[in-house]
Amino acid sequence: MGHNAHVTSPDSHRAGFACFVGRPNVGKSTLMNALVGTKVAITSSKPQTTRRVIRGIVHRPDAQLIIVDTPGLHRPRTLLGERLDSLVLSTLTEVDAIGFCVPANEPIGKGDRFIADKLSAVKKTPVIAVVTKCDLASREQIAEQLLAVSQVAEFAAIVPVSAQSGEQLDVLADVLIEHMPESPPLYEGGQLTDEPEQVLVGELIREAALEGVRDELPHSIAVVVDEMLPREGRDDLLDIYAHMFVERPSQKAIVIGHKGERLRDVGTRARKQIEALLGTRVYLDLRISVAKDWQRDPKQLRRLGFYD
């Protein structure tokens, strides 16, 4: 790996966010874990930025590359919906670079093209095509795949890697870092909070409940996740018990909808997002209650997990 000749001065430090997208089983998780060296899922909640799930951080003396998850792009059934979920699109437009993963050992298919298509709509963000699983392909296969990928769309770069053997991972990190803005480090060591998955799950339920009725319920929904535990005797199903609180009966009626139809939709939408986030099947038990004026009651706020 070639070292840059110039001495890095503090003002040329780069820092920013990158995410990886691709259809299921293209090796995104393995790649993220290999890049950052450990398995982590961290969320950061900085004022004015949306909450992002941070998978990990590549620290270098001259750069900090923060790898974030894209919720919802994991599953083809959520992908082939009419539109890309707003949460995903907002993540994609907020990162500084996107890694689009295609395995070296499988032909490019409809799922890949579908995602490439969606990515081309994210005009301002550079997309780097990452040809994964190169350890499973011959040199010829890799060469052919690089050519095939270059014909799918205009990419800022195309990088073949193997997360298994570690080959070219440093090259991929270099390429991603080139696209990061000049910035001091965004996270100092101690600033990362390992927020429990419960918080994220609550956030996804809240997003689903607000979908389409933001004007009527601007901020008056709180979600408490009471329990998250594997179903007894099953390792492939997670039971989640969650409780939504609104401030007034009229708001409860909005969330529940006609004959409870909207509440069922909220549950389904939230469940799909949670399944995509956690990578497991989920049974979601969702209730709603009125907690009068919870936003102004310190005791209720504490119970709902809002601390000063």
XYZ file of N, CA, C and O in Angstrom, residues 63-180:
472
model
N -7.834 10.550 8.514
C -9.218 10.401 8.064
C -10.037 9.576 9.043
O -9.510 8.777 9.809
N -11.352 9.813 8.964
C -12.276 9.011 9.744
C -13.440 8.666 8.822
O -14.115 9.556 8.305
N -13.623 7.373 8.611
C -14.677 6.915 7.718
C -15.732 6.222 8.574
O -15.447 5.231 9.242
N -16.935 6.772 8.575
C -17.987 6.249 9.438
C -18.966 5.468 8.566
O -19.558 6.019 7.633
N -19.094 4.190 8.859
C -19.933 3.341 8.022
C -21.285 3.174 8.694
O -21.373 2.768 9.849
N -22.329 3.556 7.955
C -23.674 3.516 8.533
C -24.523 2.486 7.801
O -24.268 2.157 6.647
N -25.527 1.996 8.494
C -26.460 1.053 7.904
C -27.515 1.789 7.116
O -27.908 2.893 7.481
N -28.015 1.158 6.071
C -29.202 1.708 5.407
C -30.352 0.803 5.758
O -30.420 -0.323 5.292
N -31.250 1.297 6.602
C -32.384 0.445 6.959
C -33.259 0.211 5.740
O -33.425 1.103 4.919
N -33.818 -0.964 5.613
C -34.841 -1.177 4.595
C -34.334 -1.604 3.238
O -35.099 -2.097 2.431
N -33.050 -1.403 2.946
C -32.593 -1.829 1.621
C -32.163 -3.283 1.632
O -31.597 -3.761 0.687
N -32.393 -3.962 2.763
C -31.884 -5.318 2.868
C -32.753 -6.338 2.165
O -32.313 -7.401 1.854
N -34.014 -6.038 2.005
C -34.929 -7.091 1.596
C -35.561 -6.751 0.268
O -36.054 -5.649 0.086
N -35.607 -7.721 -0.637
C -36.213 -7.411 -1.922
C -37.679 -7.028 -1.795
O -38.168 -6.184 -2.496
N -38.391 -7.627 -0.811
C -39.825 -7.305 -0.780
C -40.066 -5.870 -0.350
O -41.051 -5.264 -0.728
N -39.128 -5.296 0.447
C -39.342 -3.893 0.786
C -38.844 -3.033 -0.372
O -39.304 -1.942 -0.612
N -37.855 -3.565 -1.112
C -37.282 -2.799 -2.210
C -38.239 -2.619 -3.356
O -38.273 -1.590 -4.005
N -38.998 -3.693 -3.657
C -39.779 -3.636 -4.883
C -41.098 -2.926 -4.667
O -41.977 -2.957 -5.503
N -41.221 -2.289 -3.496
C -42.397 -1.459 -3.268
C -42.401 -0.326 -4.272
O -41.427 -0.098 -4.977
N -43.487 0.415 -4.302
C -43.624 1.462 -5.301
C -42.502 2.492 -5.214
O -42.041 3.012 -6.183
N -42.110 2.809 -3.990
C -41.092 3.852 -3.873
C -40.107 3.412 -2.813
O -40.424 2.605 -1.968
N -38.932 3.978 -2.891
C -37.971 3.647 -1.853
C -38.448 4.313 -0.583
O -38.791 5.491 -0.573
N -38.451 3.555 0.462
C -38.868 4.075 1.747
C -38.131 5.374 2.068
O -36.936 5.503 1.828
N -38.848 6.325 2.624
C -38.277 7.673 2.798
C -37.052 7.651 3.710
O -36.100 8.404 3.523
N -37.077 6.747 4.679
C -35.948 6.640 5.597
C -34.678 6.272 4.844
O -33.604 6.826 5.066
N -34.821 5.343 3.906
C -33.669 4.888 3.135
C -33.156 6.010 2.264
O -31.967 6.297 2.221
N -34.080 6.657 1.551
C -33.642 7.722 0.657
C -32.939 8.818 1.431
O -31.926 9.353 0.985
N -33.463 9.128 2.629
C -32.815 10.199 3.377
C -31.426 9.751 3.819
O -30.489 10.522 3.806
N -31.267 8.469 4.157
C -29.927 7.992 4.506
C -29.007 8.112 3.304
O -27.873 8.575 3.404
N -29.505 7.703 2.137
C -28.658 7.714 0.950
C -28.241 9.126 0.546
O -27.154 9.332 0.035
N -29.125 10.095 0.782
C -28.738 11.450 0.385
C -27.872 12.105 1.446
O -27.220 13.099 1.177
N -27.841 11.540 2.658
C -27.037 12.164 3.708
C -25.620 11.647 3.779
O -24.768 12.252 4.383
N -25.352 10.475 3.191
C -23.984 9.964 3.272
C -23.134 10.661 2.222
O -23.634 11.277 1.292
N -21.818 10.551 2.388
C -20.900 11.203 1.455
C -20.499 10.274 0.311
O -20.001 10.717 -0.714
N -20.683 8.974 0.505
C -20.391 8.016 -0.563
C -21.207 6.758 -0.318
O -21.502 6.406 0.820
N -21.568 6.100 -1.419
C -22.356 4.875 -1.332
C -21.553 3.756 -1.989
O -21.030 3.937 -3.096
N -21.433 2.632 -1.306
C -20.810 1.454 -1.912
C -21.910 0.524 -2.395
O -22.743 0.085 -1.608
N -21.925 0.263 -3.702
C -22.948 -0.607 -4.285
C -22.315 -1.977 -4.500
O -21.391 -2.122 -5.290
N -22.790 -2.980 -3.737
C -22.122 -4.282 -3.716
C -22.733 -5.278 -4.703
O -23.949 -5.468 -4.724
N -21.875 -5.895 -5.491
C -22.267 -6.935 -6.436
C -21.257 -8.069 -6.280
O -20.054 -7.814 -6.336
N -21.711 -9.320 -6.076
C -20.736 -10.399 -5.907
C -20.036 -10.747 -7.219
O -20.636 -10.665 -8.288
N -18.773 -11.150 -7.105
C -17.974 -11.480 -8.292
C -18.447 -12.780 -8.930
O -18.266 -13.004 -10.125
N -19.069 -13.648 -8.115
C -19.333 -15.007 -8.590
C -20.774 -15.252 -9.026
O -21.207 -16.378 -9.160
N -21.554 -14.175 -9.221
C -22.930 -14.366 -9.700
C -23.202 -13.331 -10.782
O -22.767 -12.194 -10.674
N -23.936 -13.731 -11.833
C -24.246 -12.748 -12.881
C -25.096 -11.606 -12.327
O -25.852 -11.793 -11.366
N -24.958 -10.446 -12.932
C -25.766 -9.293 -12.518
C -27.217 -9.577 -12.884
O -27.505 -10.021 -13.991
N -28.103 -9.352 -11.913
C -29.502 -9.715 -12.150
C -30.436 -8.523 -11.975
O -30.010 -7.388 -11.788
N -31.728 -8.833 -12.024
C -32.765 -7.790 -11.912
C -32.641 -7.005 -10.616
O -32.784 -5.790 -10.605
N -32.398 -7.737 -9.496
C -32.302 -7.064 -8.197
C -31.195 -6.029 -8.188
O -31.353 -4.922 -7.665
N -30.046 -6.390 -8.801
C -28.916 -5.460 -8.846
C -29.273 -4.227 -9.676
O -28.990 -3.096 -9.296
N -29.893 -4.476 -10.842
C -30.232 -3.342 -11.719
C -31.246 -2.418 -11.058
O -31.180 -1.207 -11.195
N -32.187 -3.053 -10.350
C -33.213 -2.258 -9.670
C -32.562 -1.273 -8.699
O -32.882 -0.089 -8.665
N -31.599 -1.787 -7.905
C -30.947 -0.930 -6.920
C -30.080 0.119 -7.621
O -30.088 1.297 -7.255
N -29.359 -0.296 -8.661
C -28.496 0.644 -9.396
C -29.335 1.796 -9.940
O -28.931 2.961 -9.917
N -30.528 1.422 -10.415
C -31.469 2.405 -10.924
C -31.864 3.431 -9.871
O -31.914 4.619 -10.120
N -32.205 2.909 -8.686
C -32.598 3.794 -7.593
C -31.438 4.698 -7.202
O -31.626 5.869 -6.879
N -30.234 4.141 -7.223
C -29.075 4.922 -6.809
C -28.801 6.055 -7.789
O -28.313 7.108 -7.409
N -29.136 5.828 -9.058
C -28.852 6.875 -10.034
C -29.718 8.104 -9.770
O -29.421 9.198 -10.216
N -30.795 7.901 -8.987
C -31.653 9.041 -8.628
C -31.002 9.910 -7.553
O -31.345 11.068 -7.377
N -30.033 9.326 -6.829
C -29.363 10.074 -5.766
C -28.188 10.796 -6.416
O -27.056 10.349 -6.362
N -28.504 11.915 -7.054
C -27.552 12.560 -7.960
C -26.239 13.004 -7.317
O -25.173 12.810 -7.867
N -26.343 13.618 -6.137
C -25.157 14.297 -5.615
C -24.146 13.359 -4.969
O -23.003 13.718 -4.770
N -24.581 12.147 -4.636
C -23.700 11.264 -3.863
C -22.935 10.323 -4.783
O -23.553 9.617 -5.581
N -21.600 10.302 -4.697
C -20.845 9.379 -5.540
C -21.121 7.930 -5.161
O -21.203 7.601 -3.974
N -21.280 7.086 -6.181
C -21.519 5.661 -5.934
C -20.296 4.880 -6.398
O -19.858 5.015 -7.537
N -19.738 4.085 -5.497
C -18.585 3.245 -5.825
C -19.082 1.816 -5.925
O -19.708 1.305 -4.993
N -18.858 1.185 -7.062
C -19.273 -0.212 -7.201
C -18.215 -1.094 -6.540
O -17.020 -0.931 -6.776
N -18.677 -2.001 -5.678
C -17.767 -2.886 -4.962
C -18.073 -4.314 -5.413
O -19.182 -4.803 -5.210
N -17.103 -4.935 -6.074
C -17.301 -6.317 -6.495
C -16.791 -7.207 -5.362
O -15.599 -7.270 -5.086
N -17.747 -7.854 -4.661
C -17.413 -8.593 -3.437
C -17.136 -10.070 -3.730
O -17.356 -10.544 -4.848
N -16.706 -10.769 -2.710
C -16.507 -12.230 -2.773
C -15.516 -12.641 -3.860
O -15.698 -13.670 -4.525
N -14.484 -11.819 -4.072
C -13.517 -12.136 -5.129
C -12.747 -13.422 -4.840
O -12.195 -14.029 -5.747
N -12.734 -13.839 -3.566
C -12.053 -15.098 -3.242
C -12.795 -16.307 -3.820
O -12.238 -17.388 -3.947
N -14.086 -16.106 -4.194
C -14.867 -17.221 -4.739
C -14.876 -17.236 -6.267
O -15.581 -18.028 -6.878
N -14.125 -16.311 -6.882
C -14.179 -16.207 -8.341
C -12.768 -16.311 -8.922
O -11.792 -15.975 -8.259
N -12.705 -16.769 -10.174
C -11.402 -16.833 -10.849
C -11.038 -15.430 -11.349
O -11.890 -14.543 -11.412
N -9.769 -15.248 -11.718
C -9.334 -13.948 -12.267
C -10.202 -13.540 -13.453
O -10.593 -12.387 -13.587
N -10.503 -14.527 -14.333
C -11.316 -14.226 -15.525
C -12.704 -13.743 -15.113
O -13.217 -12.768 -15.642
N -13.288 -14.483 -14.148
C -14.638 -14.116 -13.688
C -14.643 -12.695 -13.141
O -15.559 -11.924 -13.401
N -13.612 -12.375 -12.371
C -13.546 -11.033 -11.771
C -13.444 -9.987 -12.873
O -14.165 -8.984 -12.867
N -12.584 -10.236 -13.845
C -12.406 -9.283 -14.958
C -13.721 -9.090 -15.708
O -14.116 -7.964 -16.030
N -14.415 -10.200 -15.965
C -15.697 -10.103 -16.681
C -16.716 -9.324 -15.868
O -17.488 -8.527 -16.404
N -16.724 -9.582 -14.546
C -17.699 -8.904 -13.690
C -17.418 -7.403 -13.629
O -18.335 -6.598 -13.648
N -16.139 -7.023 -13.581
C -15.795 -5.596 -13.550
C -16.321 -4.916 -14.803
O -16.858 -3.804 -14.750
N -16.173 -5.597 -15.934
C -16.655 -5.044 -17.197
C -18.179 -4.945 -17.185
O -18.764 -3.911 -17.541
N -18.839 -6.026 -16.736
C -20.307 -6.050 -16.702
C -20.832 -4.933 -15.796
O -21.793 -4.235 -16.146
N -20.178 -4.752 -14.641
C -20.622 -3.731 -13.693
C -20.470 -2.342 -14.313
O -21.340 -1.480 -14.181
N -19.373 -2.145 -15.046
C -19.135 -0.810 -15.619
C -20.212 -0.446 -16.629
O -20.412 0.721 -16.945
N -20.934 -1.461 -17.141
C -21.981 -1.179 -18.136
C -23.354 -0.948 -17.506
O -24.281 -0.545 -18.181
N -23.458 -1.188 -16.200
C -24.756 -1.027 -15.534
C -25.066 0.448 -15.306
O -26.192 0.902 -15.448
N -24.062 1.223 -14.922
C -24.266 2.641 -14.618
C -22.912 3.327 -14.581
O -21.874 2.677 -14.671
N -22.953 4.657 -14.430
C -21.713 5.423 -14.289
C -21.314 5.410 -12.825
O -21.979 6.009 -11.992
N -20.231 4.727 -12.491
C -19.785 4.704 -11.105
C -18.553 5.580 -10.928
O -17.760 5.728 -11.857
N -18.411 6.139 -9.721
C -17.238 6.973 -9.439
C -15.978 6.114 -9.460
O -14.884 6.594 -9.772
N -16.125 4.826 -9.118
C -15.002 3.891 -9.148
C -15.569 2.486 -9.041
O -16.712 2.308 -8.619
N -14.778 1.506 -9.453
C -15.174 0.105 -9.290
C -14.014 -0.602 -8.605
O -12.884 -0.554 -9.095
N -14.290 -1.220 -7.455
C -13.217 -1.843 -6.682
C -13.554 -3.304 -6.387
O -14.574 -3.577 -5.758
N -12.714 -4.243 -6.836
C -12.926 -5.642 -6.451
C -12.306 -5.899 -5.082
O -11.203 -5.425 -4.813
N -13.028 -6.614 -4.211
C -12.485 -6.898 -2.870
C -12.828 -8.323 -2.441
O -13.736 -8.942 -2.979
N -12.115 -8.789 -1.445
C -12.518 -9.994 -0.737
C -12.486 -9.694 0.748
O -11.422 -9.464 1.316
N -13.671 -9.686 1.355
C -13.729 -9.442 2.800
C -13.128 -10.637 3.535
O -12.553 -10.495 4.601
N -13.252 -11.831 2.939
C -12.734 -13.046 3.584
C -11.217 -12.998 3.711
O -10.667 -13.204 4.775
N -10.535 -12.715 2.592
C -9.069 -12.732 2.628
C -8.499 -11.359 2.989
O -7.318 -11.233 3.280
N -9.360 -10.329 2.947
C -8.881 -8.986 3.263
C -8.263 -8.291 2.064
O -7.828 -7.138 2.144
N -8.241 -8.968 0.925
C -7.606 -8.393 -0.253
C -8.330 -7.137 -0.729
O -9.559 -7.143 -0.838
N -7.571 -6.086 -0.981
C -8.077 -4.816 -1.523
C -8.950 -4.012 -0.557
O -9.509 -2.995 -0.950
N -9.079 -4.446 0.691
C -9.903 -3.678 1.631
C -9.316 -2.292 1.848
O -10.040 -1.298 1.948
N -7.953 -2.223 1.911
C -7.319 -0.915 2.110
C -7.581 -0.009 0.905
O -7.770 1.196 1.046
N -7.625 -0.610 -0.280
C -7.886 0.175 -1.500
C -9.309 0.744 -1.440
O -9.537 1.925 -1.727
N -10.246 -0.099 -1.028
C -11.635 0.356 -0.926
C -11.743 1.500 0.088
O -12.389 2.520 -0.174
N -11.083 1.333 1.239
C -11.109 2.401 2.254
C -10.521 3.683 1.679
O -11.072 4.777 1.865
N -9.390 3.581 0.937
C -8.775 4.762 0.311
C -9.763 5.472 -0.607
O -9.902 6.689 -0.580
N -10.429 4.677 -1.461
C -11.344 5.250 -2.453
C -12.506 5.955 -1.747
O -12.893 7.072 -2.106
N -13.059 5.302 -0.712
C -14.177 5.917 0.020
C -13.711 7.206 0.692
O -14.406 8.227 0.662
N -12.522 7.160 1.293
C -12.021 8.339 2.012
C -11.787 9.509 1.053
O -12.039 10.659 1.398
N -11.357 9.209 -0.169
C -11.175 10.284 -1.163
C -12.452 11.096 -1.346
O -12.404 12.263 -1.700
N -13.592 10.434 -1.156
C -14.871 11.129 -1.384
C -15.423 11.792 -0.128
O -16.500 12.390 -0.161
N -14.699 11.698 0.970
C -15.157 12.328 2.211
C -14.763 13.798 2.200
O -13.708 14.157 1.679
